Short mmCIF file of C-alpha atoms and ligand atoms in Angstrom, two decimals:
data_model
loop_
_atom_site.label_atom_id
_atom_site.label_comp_id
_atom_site.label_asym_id
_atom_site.label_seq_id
_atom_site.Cartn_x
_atom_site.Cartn_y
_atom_site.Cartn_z
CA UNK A 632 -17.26 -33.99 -5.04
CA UNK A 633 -16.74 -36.38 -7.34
CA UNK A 634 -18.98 -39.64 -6.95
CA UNK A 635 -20.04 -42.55 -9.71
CA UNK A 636 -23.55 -44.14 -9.89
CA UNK A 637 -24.62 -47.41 -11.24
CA UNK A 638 -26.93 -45.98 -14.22
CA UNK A 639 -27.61 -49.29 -15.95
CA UNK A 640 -27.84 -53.17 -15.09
CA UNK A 641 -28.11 -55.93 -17.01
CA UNK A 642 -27.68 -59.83 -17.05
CA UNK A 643 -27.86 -62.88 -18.65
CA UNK A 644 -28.00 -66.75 -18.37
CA UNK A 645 -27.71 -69.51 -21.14
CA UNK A 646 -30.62 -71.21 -22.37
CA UNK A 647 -29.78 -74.87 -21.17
CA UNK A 648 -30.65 -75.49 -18.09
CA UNK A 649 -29.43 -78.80 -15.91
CA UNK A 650 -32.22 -79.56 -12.53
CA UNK A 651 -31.00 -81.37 -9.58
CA UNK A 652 -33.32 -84.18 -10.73
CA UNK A 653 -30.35 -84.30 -13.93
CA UNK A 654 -27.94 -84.58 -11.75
CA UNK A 655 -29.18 -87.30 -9.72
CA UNK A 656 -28.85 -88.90 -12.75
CA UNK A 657 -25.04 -88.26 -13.24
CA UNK A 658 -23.55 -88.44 -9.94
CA UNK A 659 -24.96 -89.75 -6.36
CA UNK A 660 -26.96 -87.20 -4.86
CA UNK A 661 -30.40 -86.05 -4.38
CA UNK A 662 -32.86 -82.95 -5.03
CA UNK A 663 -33.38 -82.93 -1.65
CA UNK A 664 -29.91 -82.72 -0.42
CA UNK A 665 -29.04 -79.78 -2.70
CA UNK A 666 -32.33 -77.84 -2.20
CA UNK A 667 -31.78 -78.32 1.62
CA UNK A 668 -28.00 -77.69 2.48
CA UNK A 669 -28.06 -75.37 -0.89
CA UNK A 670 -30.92 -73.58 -1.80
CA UNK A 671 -30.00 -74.50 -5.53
CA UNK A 672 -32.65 -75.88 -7.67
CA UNK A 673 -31.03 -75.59 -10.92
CA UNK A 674 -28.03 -73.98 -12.67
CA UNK A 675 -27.46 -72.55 -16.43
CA UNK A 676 -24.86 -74.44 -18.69
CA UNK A 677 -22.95 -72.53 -21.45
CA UNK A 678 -23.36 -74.01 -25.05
CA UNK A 679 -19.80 -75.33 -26.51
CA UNK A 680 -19.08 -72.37 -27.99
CA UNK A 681 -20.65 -69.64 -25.63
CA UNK A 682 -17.53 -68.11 -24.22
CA UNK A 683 -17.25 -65.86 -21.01
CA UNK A 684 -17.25 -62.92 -23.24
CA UNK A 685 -20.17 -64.15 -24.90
CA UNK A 686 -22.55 -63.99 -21.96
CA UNK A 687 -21.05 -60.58 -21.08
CA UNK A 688 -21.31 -59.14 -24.40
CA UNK A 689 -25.35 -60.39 -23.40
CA UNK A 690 -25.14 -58.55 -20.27
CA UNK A 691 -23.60 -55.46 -21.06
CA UNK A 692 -25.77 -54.74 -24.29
CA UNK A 693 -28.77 -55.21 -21.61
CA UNK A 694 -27.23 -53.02 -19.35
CA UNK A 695 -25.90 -50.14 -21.63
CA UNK A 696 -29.61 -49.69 -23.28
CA UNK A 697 -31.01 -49.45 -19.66
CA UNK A 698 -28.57 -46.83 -19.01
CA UNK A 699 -28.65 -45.17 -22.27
CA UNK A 700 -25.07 -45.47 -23.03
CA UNK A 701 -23.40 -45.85 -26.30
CA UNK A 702 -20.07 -47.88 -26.91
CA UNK A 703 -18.65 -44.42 -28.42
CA UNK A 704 -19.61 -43.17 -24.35
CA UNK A 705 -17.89 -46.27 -22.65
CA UNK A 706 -14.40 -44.95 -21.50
CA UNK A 707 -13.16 -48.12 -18.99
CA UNK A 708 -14.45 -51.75 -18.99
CA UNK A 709 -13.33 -53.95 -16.06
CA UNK A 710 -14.63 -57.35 -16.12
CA UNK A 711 -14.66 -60.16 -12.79
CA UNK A 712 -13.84 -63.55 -14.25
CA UNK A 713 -12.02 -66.30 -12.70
CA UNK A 714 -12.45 -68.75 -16.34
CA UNK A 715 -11.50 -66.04 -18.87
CA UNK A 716 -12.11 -67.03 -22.94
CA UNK A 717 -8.17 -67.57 -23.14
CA UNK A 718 -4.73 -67.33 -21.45
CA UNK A 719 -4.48 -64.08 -23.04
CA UNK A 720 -5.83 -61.14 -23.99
CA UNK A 721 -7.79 -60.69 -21.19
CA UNK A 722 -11.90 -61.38 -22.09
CA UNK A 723 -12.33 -57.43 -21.11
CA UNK A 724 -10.52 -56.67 -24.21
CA UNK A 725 -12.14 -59.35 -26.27
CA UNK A 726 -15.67 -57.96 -25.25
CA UNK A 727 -14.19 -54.68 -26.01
CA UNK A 728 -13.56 -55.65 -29.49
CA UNK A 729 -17.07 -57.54 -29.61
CA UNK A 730 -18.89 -54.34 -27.88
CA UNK A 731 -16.85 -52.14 -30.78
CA UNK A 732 -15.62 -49.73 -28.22
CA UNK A 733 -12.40 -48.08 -29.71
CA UNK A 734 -9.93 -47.21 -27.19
CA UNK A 735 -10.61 -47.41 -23.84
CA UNK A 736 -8.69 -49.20 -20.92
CA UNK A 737 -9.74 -52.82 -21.02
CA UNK A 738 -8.48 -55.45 -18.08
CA UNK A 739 -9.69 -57.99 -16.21
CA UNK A 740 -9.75 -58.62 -12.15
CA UNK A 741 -9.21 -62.15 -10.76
CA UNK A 742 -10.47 -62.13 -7.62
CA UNK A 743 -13.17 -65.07 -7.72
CA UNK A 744 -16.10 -64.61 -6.12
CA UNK A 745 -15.46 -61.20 -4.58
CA UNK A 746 -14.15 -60.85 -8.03
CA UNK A 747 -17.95 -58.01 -9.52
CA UNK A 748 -17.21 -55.93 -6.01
CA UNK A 749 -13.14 -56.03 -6.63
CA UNK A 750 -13.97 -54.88 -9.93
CA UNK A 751 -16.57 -51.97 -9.32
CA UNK A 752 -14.78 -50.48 -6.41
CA UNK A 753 -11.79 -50.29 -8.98
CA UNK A 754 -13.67 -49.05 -11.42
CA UNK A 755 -15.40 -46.27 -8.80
CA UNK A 756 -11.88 -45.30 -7.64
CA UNK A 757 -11.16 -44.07 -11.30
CA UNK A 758 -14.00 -42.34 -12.08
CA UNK A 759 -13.85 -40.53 -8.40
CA UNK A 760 -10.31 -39.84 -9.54
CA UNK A 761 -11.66 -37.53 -12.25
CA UNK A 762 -10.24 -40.03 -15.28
CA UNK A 763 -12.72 -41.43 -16.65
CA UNK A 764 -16.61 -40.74 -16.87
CA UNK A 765 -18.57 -44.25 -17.76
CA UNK A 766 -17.26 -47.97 -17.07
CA UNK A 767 -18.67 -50.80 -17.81
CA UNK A 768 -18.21 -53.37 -14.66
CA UNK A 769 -19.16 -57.07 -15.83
CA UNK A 770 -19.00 -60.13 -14.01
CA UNK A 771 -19.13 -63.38 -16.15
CA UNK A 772 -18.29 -66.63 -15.41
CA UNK A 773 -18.40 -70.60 -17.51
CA UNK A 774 -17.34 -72.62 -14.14
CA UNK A 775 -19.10 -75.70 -16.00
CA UNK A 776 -15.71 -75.95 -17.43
CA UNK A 777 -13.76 -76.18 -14.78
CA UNK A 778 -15.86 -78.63 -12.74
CA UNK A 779 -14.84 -81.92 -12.26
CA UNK A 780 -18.54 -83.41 -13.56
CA UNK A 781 -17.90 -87.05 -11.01
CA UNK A 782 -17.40 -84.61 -7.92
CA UNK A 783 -20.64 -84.37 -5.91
CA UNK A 784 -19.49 -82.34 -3.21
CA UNK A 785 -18.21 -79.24 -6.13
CA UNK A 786 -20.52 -79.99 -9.60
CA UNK A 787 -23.69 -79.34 -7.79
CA UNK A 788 -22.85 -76.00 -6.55
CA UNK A 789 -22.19 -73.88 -9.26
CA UNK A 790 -23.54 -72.24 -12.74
CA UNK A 791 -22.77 -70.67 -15.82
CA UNK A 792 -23.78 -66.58 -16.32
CA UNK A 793 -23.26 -63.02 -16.67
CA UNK A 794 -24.45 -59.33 -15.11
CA UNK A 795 -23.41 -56.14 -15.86
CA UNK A 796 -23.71 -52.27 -14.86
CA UNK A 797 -22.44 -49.63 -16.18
CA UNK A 798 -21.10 -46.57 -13.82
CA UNK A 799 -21.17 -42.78 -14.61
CA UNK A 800 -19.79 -39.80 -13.07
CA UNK A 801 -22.03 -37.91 -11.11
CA UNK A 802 -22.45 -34.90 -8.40
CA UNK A 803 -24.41 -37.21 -5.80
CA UNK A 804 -23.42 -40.28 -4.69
CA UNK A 805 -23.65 -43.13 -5.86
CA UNK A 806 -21.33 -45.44 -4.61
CA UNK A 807 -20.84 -44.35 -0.80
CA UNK A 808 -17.85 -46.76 0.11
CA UNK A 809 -15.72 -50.24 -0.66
CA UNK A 810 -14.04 -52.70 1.64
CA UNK A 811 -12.32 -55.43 0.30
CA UNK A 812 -9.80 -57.79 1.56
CA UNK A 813 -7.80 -60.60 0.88
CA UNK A 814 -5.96 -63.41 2.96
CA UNK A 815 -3.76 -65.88 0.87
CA UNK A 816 -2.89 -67.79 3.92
CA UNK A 817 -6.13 -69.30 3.29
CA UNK A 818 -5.34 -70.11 -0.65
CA UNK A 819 -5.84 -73.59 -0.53
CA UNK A 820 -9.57 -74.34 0.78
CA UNK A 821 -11.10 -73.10 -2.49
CA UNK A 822 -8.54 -73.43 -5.71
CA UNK A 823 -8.66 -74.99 -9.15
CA UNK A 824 -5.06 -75.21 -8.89
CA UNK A 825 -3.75 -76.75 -12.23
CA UNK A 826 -1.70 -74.79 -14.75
CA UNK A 827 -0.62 -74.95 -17.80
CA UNK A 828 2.90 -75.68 -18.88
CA UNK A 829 4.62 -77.00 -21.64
CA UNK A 830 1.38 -77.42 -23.93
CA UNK A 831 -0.45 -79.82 -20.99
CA UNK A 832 -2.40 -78.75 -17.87
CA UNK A 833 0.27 -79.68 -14.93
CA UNK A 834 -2.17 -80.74 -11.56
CA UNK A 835 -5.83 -80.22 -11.18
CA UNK A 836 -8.26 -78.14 -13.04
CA UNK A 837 -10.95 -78.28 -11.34
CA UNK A 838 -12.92 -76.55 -8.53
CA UNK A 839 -11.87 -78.40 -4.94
CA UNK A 840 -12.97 -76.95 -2.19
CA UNK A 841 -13.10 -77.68 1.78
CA UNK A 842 -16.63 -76.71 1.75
CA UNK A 843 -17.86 -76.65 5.90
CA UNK A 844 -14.11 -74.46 6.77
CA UNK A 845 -15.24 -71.61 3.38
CA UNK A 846 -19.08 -72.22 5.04
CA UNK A 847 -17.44 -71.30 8.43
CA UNK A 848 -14.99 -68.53 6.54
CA UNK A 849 -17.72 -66.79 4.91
CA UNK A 850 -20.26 -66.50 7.80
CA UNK A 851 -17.28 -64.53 9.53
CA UNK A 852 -15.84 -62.07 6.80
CA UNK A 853 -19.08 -61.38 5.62
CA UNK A 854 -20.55 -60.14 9.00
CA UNK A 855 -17.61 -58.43 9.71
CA UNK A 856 -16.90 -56.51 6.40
CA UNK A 857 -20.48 -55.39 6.47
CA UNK A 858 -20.24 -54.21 10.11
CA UNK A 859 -16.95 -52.12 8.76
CA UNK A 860 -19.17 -50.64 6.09
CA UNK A 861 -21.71 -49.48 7.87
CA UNK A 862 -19.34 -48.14 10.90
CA UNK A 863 -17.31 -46.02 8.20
CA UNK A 864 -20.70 -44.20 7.10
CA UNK A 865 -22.25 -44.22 11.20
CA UNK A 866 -25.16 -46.73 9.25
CA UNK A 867 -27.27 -49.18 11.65
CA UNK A 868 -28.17 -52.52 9.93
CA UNK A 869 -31.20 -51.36 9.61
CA UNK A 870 -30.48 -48.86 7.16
CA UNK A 871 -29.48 -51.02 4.53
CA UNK A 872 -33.08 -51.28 2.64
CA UNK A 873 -31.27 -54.27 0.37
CA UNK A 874 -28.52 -56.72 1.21
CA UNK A 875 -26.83 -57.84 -2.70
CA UNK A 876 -25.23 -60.89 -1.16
CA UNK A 877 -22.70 -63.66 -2.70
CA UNK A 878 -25.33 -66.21 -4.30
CA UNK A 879 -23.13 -69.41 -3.15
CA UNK A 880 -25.68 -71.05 -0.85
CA UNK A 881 -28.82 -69.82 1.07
CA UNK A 882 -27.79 -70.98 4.20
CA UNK A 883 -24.71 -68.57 4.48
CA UNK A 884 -26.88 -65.87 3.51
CA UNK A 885 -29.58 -66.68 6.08
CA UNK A 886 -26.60 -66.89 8.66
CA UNK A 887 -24.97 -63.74 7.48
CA UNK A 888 -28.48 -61.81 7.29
CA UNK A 889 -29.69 -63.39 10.91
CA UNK A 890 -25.87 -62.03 12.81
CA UNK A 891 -26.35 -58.70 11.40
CA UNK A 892 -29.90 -58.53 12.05
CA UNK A 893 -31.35 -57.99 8.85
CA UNK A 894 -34.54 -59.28 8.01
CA UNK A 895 -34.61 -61.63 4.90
CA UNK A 896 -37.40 -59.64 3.05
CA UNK A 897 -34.58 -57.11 2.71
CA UNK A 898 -32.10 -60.16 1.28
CA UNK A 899 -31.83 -60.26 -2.60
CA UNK A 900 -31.72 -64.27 -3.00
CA UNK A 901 -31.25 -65.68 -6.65
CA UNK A 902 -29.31 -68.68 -6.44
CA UNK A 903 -31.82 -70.81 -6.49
CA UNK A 904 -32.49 -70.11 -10.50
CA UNK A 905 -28.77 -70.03 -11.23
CA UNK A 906 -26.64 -71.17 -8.67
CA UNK A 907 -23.55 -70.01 -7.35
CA UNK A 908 -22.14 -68.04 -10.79
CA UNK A 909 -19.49 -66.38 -9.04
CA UNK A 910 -18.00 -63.53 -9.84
CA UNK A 911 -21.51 -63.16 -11.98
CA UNK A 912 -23.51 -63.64 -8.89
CA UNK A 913 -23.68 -60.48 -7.35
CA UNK A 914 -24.34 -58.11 -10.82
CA UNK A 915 -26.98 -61.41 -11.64
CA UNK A 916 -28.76 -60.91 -8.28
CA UNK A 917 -28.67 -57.15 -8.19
CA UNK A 918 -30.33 -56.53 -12.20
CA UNK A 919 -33.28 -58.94 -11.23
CA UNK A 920 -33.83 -56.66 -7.83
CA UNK A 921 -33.64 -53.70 -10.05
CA UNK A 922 -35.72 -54.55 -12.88
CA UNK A 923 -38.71 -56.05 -10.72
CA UNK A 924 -38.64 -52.47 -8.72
CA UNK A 925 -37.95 -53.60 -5.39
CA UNK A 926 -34.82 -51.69 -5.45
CA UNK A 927 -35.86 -47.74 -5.91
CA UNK A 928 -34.41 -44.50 -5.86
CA UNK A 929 -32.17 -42.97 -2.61
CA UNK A 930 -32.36 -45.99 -1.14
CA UNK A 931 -29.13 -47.84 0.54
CA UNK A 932 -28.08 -51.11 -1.17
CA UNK A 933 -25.25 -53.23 0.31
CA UNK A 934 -23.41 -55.77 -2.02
CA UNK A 935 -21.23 -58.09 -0.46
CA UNK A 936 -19.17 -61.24 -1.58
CA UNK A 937 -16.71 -63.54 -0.30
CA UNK A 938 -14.36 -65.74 -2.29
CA UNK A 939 -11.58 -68.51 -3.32
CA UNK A 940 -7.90 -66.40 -2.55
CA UNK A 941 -9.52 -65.82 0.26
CA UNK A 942 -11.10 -62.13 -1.07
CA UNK A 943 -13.82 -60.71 0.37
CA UNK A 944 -15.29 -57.60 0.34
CA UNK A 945 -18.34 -54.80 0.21
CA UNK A 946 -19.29 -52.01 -1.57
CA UNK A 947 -22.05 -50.02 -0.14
CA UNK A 948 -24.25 -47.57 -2.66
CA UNK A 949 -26.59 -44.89 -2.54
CA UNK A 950 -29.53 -45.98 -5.20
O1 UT7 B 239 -18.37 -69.11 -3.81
C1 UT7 B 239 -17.33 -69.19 -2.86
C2 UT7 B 239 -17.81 -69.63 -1.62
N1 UT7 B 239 -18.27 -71.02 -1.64
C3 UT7 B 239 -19.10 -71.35 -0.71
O2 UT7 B 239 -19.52 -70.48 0.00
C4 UT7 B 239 -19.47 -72.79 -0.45
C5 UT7 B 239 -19.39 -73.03 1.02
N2 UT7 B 239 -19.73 -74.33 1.47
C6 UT7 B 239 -20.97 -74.87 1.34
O3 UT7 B 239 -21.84 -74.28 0.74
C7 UT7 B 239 -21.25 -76.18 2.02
O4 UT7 B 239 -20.18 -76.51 2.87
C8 UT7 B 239 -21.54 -77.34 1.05
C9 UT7 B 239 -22.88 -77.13 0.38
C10 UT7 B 239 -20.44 -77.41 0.00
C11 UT7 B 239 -21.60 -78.67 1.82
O5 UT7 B 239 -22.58 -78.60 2.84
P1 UT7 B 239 -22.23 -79.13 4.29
O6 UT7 B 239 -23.44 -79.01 5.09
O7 UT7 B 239 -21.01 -78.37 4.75
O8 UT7 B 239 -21.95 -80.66 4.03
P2 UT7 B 239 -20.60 -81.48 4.27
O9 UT7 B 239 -19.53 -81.05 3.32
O10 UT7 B 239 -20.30 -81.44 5.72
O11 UT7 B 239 -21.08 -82.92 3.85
C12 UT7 B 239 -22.10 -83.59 4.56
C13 UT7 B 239 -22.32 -84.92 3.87
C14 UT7 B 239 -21.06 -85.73 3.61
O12 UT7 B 239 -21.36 -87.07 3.87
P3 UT7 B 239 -20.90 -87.77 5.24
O13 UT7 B 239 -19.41 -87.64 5.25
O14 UT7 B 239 -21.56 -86.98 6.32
O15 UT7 B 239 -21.40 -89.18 5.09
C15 UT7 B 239 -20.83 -85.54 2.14
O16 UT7 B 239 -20.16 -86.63 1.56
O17 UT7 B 239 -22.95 -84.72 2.59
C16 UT7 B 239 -22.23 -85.47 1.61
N3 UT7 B 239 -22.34 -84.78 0.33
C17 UT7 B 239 -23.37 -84.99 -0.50
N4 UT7 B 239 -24.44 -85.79 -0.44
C18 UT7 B 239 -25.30 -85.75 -1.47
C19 UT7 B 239 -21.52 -83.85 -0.19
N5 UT7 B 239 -22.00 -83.43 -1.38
C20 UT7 B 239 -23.14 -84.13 -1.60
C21 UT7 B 239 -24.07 -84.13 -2.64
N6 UT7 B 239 -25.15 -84.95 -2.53
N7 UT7 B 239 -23.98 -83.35 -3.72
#
């Protein structure tokens, strides 16, 4: 059997950094209110010019020299981003050129915050396929540019940041299964729904969301995608030694972790440091877990993720 293993990790956040004590100075809210219905202390800001394929260029350097892979050795790069460099070409090929890998298939997946697990079970289901051998899976996101900055109930949420692995084909699993799923019906309770036409941006821009009915959303796809994961591969919850959740706010993940009866000590939880990056949250979350040791060898690591479309989705892996 064919199988692919995460070999490498890496991430990376910008150096400015904006506290909920700087917001309170921009908009009315309080540290207290975001650390309590949040978890989010603070959140990384791009520079002007740091594009998403900046901070994944960032990441996937880290990652390639933990997994000892070269760009000649780099055969598919997927990256998650849901505020690419440009219109077009895609920011997979523009880290492609920036990486110097020479021909290799290059795209990018839009499927917001589920957007790292869309893009490594699509990268898995090639390299199980016998096509290629070693993909680099990125997730990197600037949402500071698409918040609107006088919004208190959106600019608080989110950050700027990158993570990366990169997968090779191997004889052992590896990545044991993938669930994802979408339901446009719900398209409108998380959108930045402007576009651009004629040379101007034609409706909003920016990040609304009906915050308490994705809370409410989340709570229930997430607990019910992981059940499916861990039916498919006869798993009890407690065989998961580390949960990789969504990092949009501690509260969902507390909720999520409590209904499927995992213990928090088993819960990766970054978002504090960054906030909710998405499509960069997961790979974020999941290098710092790796590179303090908590996650080790054979054991079972569940990411999951939830997101604007609606997409949600897991991907369960052998370590
Ligand atoms: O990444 C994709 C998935 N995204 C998510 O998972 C986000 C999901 N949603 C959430 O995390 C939460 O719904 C929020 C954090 C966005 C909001 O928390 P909540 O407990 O659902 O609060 P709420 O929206 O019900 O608002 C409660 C109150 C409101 O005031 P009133 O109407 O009760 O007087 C808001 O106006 O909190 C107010 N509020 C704020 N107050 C201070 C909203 N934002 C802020 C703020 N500071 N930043």
């Amino acid at each position: 059997m064919i199988y692919s293993r995460v070999i490498g990790t890496g991430s990376y956040l910008p150096e400015k950094i904006l506290t909920n004590q700087d917001l309170e100075q921009m908009v009315d809210t309080s540290d207290e209110w975001i650390r309590s219905r949040t978890g989010i202390a603070q959140r990384h800001i791009a520079a002007d010019n740091e594009m998403a394929s900046d901070m994944a260029l960032n990441a996937s350097r880290e990652a390639m020299k933990a997994a000892s892979v070269s760009a000649e050795e780099i055969d598919l790069i997927i990256v998650a981003t849901t505020t690419p460099d440009v219109i077009f070409p895609s920011t997979a090929c523009i880290l492609q050129d920036k990486l110097g890998v020479k021909d290799c298939p290059a795209f990018d997946v839009q499927a917001v915050c589920s957007g790292f697990v869309y893009a490594l079970a699509t990268a898995d289901m090639f390299i199980r396929a016998g096509k290629y051998r070693t993909a680099l899976v990125v997730g990197t996101e600037v949402y500071s540019r698409i918040l609107d900055w006088s919004d208190r109930s959106t600019c608080v949420l989110f950050g700027d940041g990158a993570g990366a692995v990169v997968l090779s084909r191997s004889d052992r699993p590896g990545i044991i299964s993938s669930h994802l799923h979408a339901d446009g019906s719900y398209k409108n309770i998380l959108t930045a729904p402007g576009n651009v036409c004629g040379g101007k941006v034609q409706g909003t821009p920016f990040v609304m969301m009906e915050g308490n009915t994705v809370f409410k959303f989340a709570v229930k796809v997430l607990e019910e995608v992981v059940h499916e994961a861990l039916a498919e591969n006869n798993l009890k919850a407690s065989d998961i030694d580390w949960l990789i959740p969504h990092q949009a706010n501690i509260r969902i993940i507390i909720s999520t972790a409590k209904k499927l009866g995992i213990p928090m000590e088993k819960v990766v939880a970054t978002l504090e440091k960054h906030g909710n990056t998405s499509a960069a949250s997961i790979p974020l979350a999941l290098d710092t877990a790796v590179r303090d040791g908590r996650i080790k060898s054979g054991q079972h690591v569940l990411m999951e993720g939830v997101g604007g479309g609606f997409t949600w989705g897991a991907v369960l892996v052998c370590w």
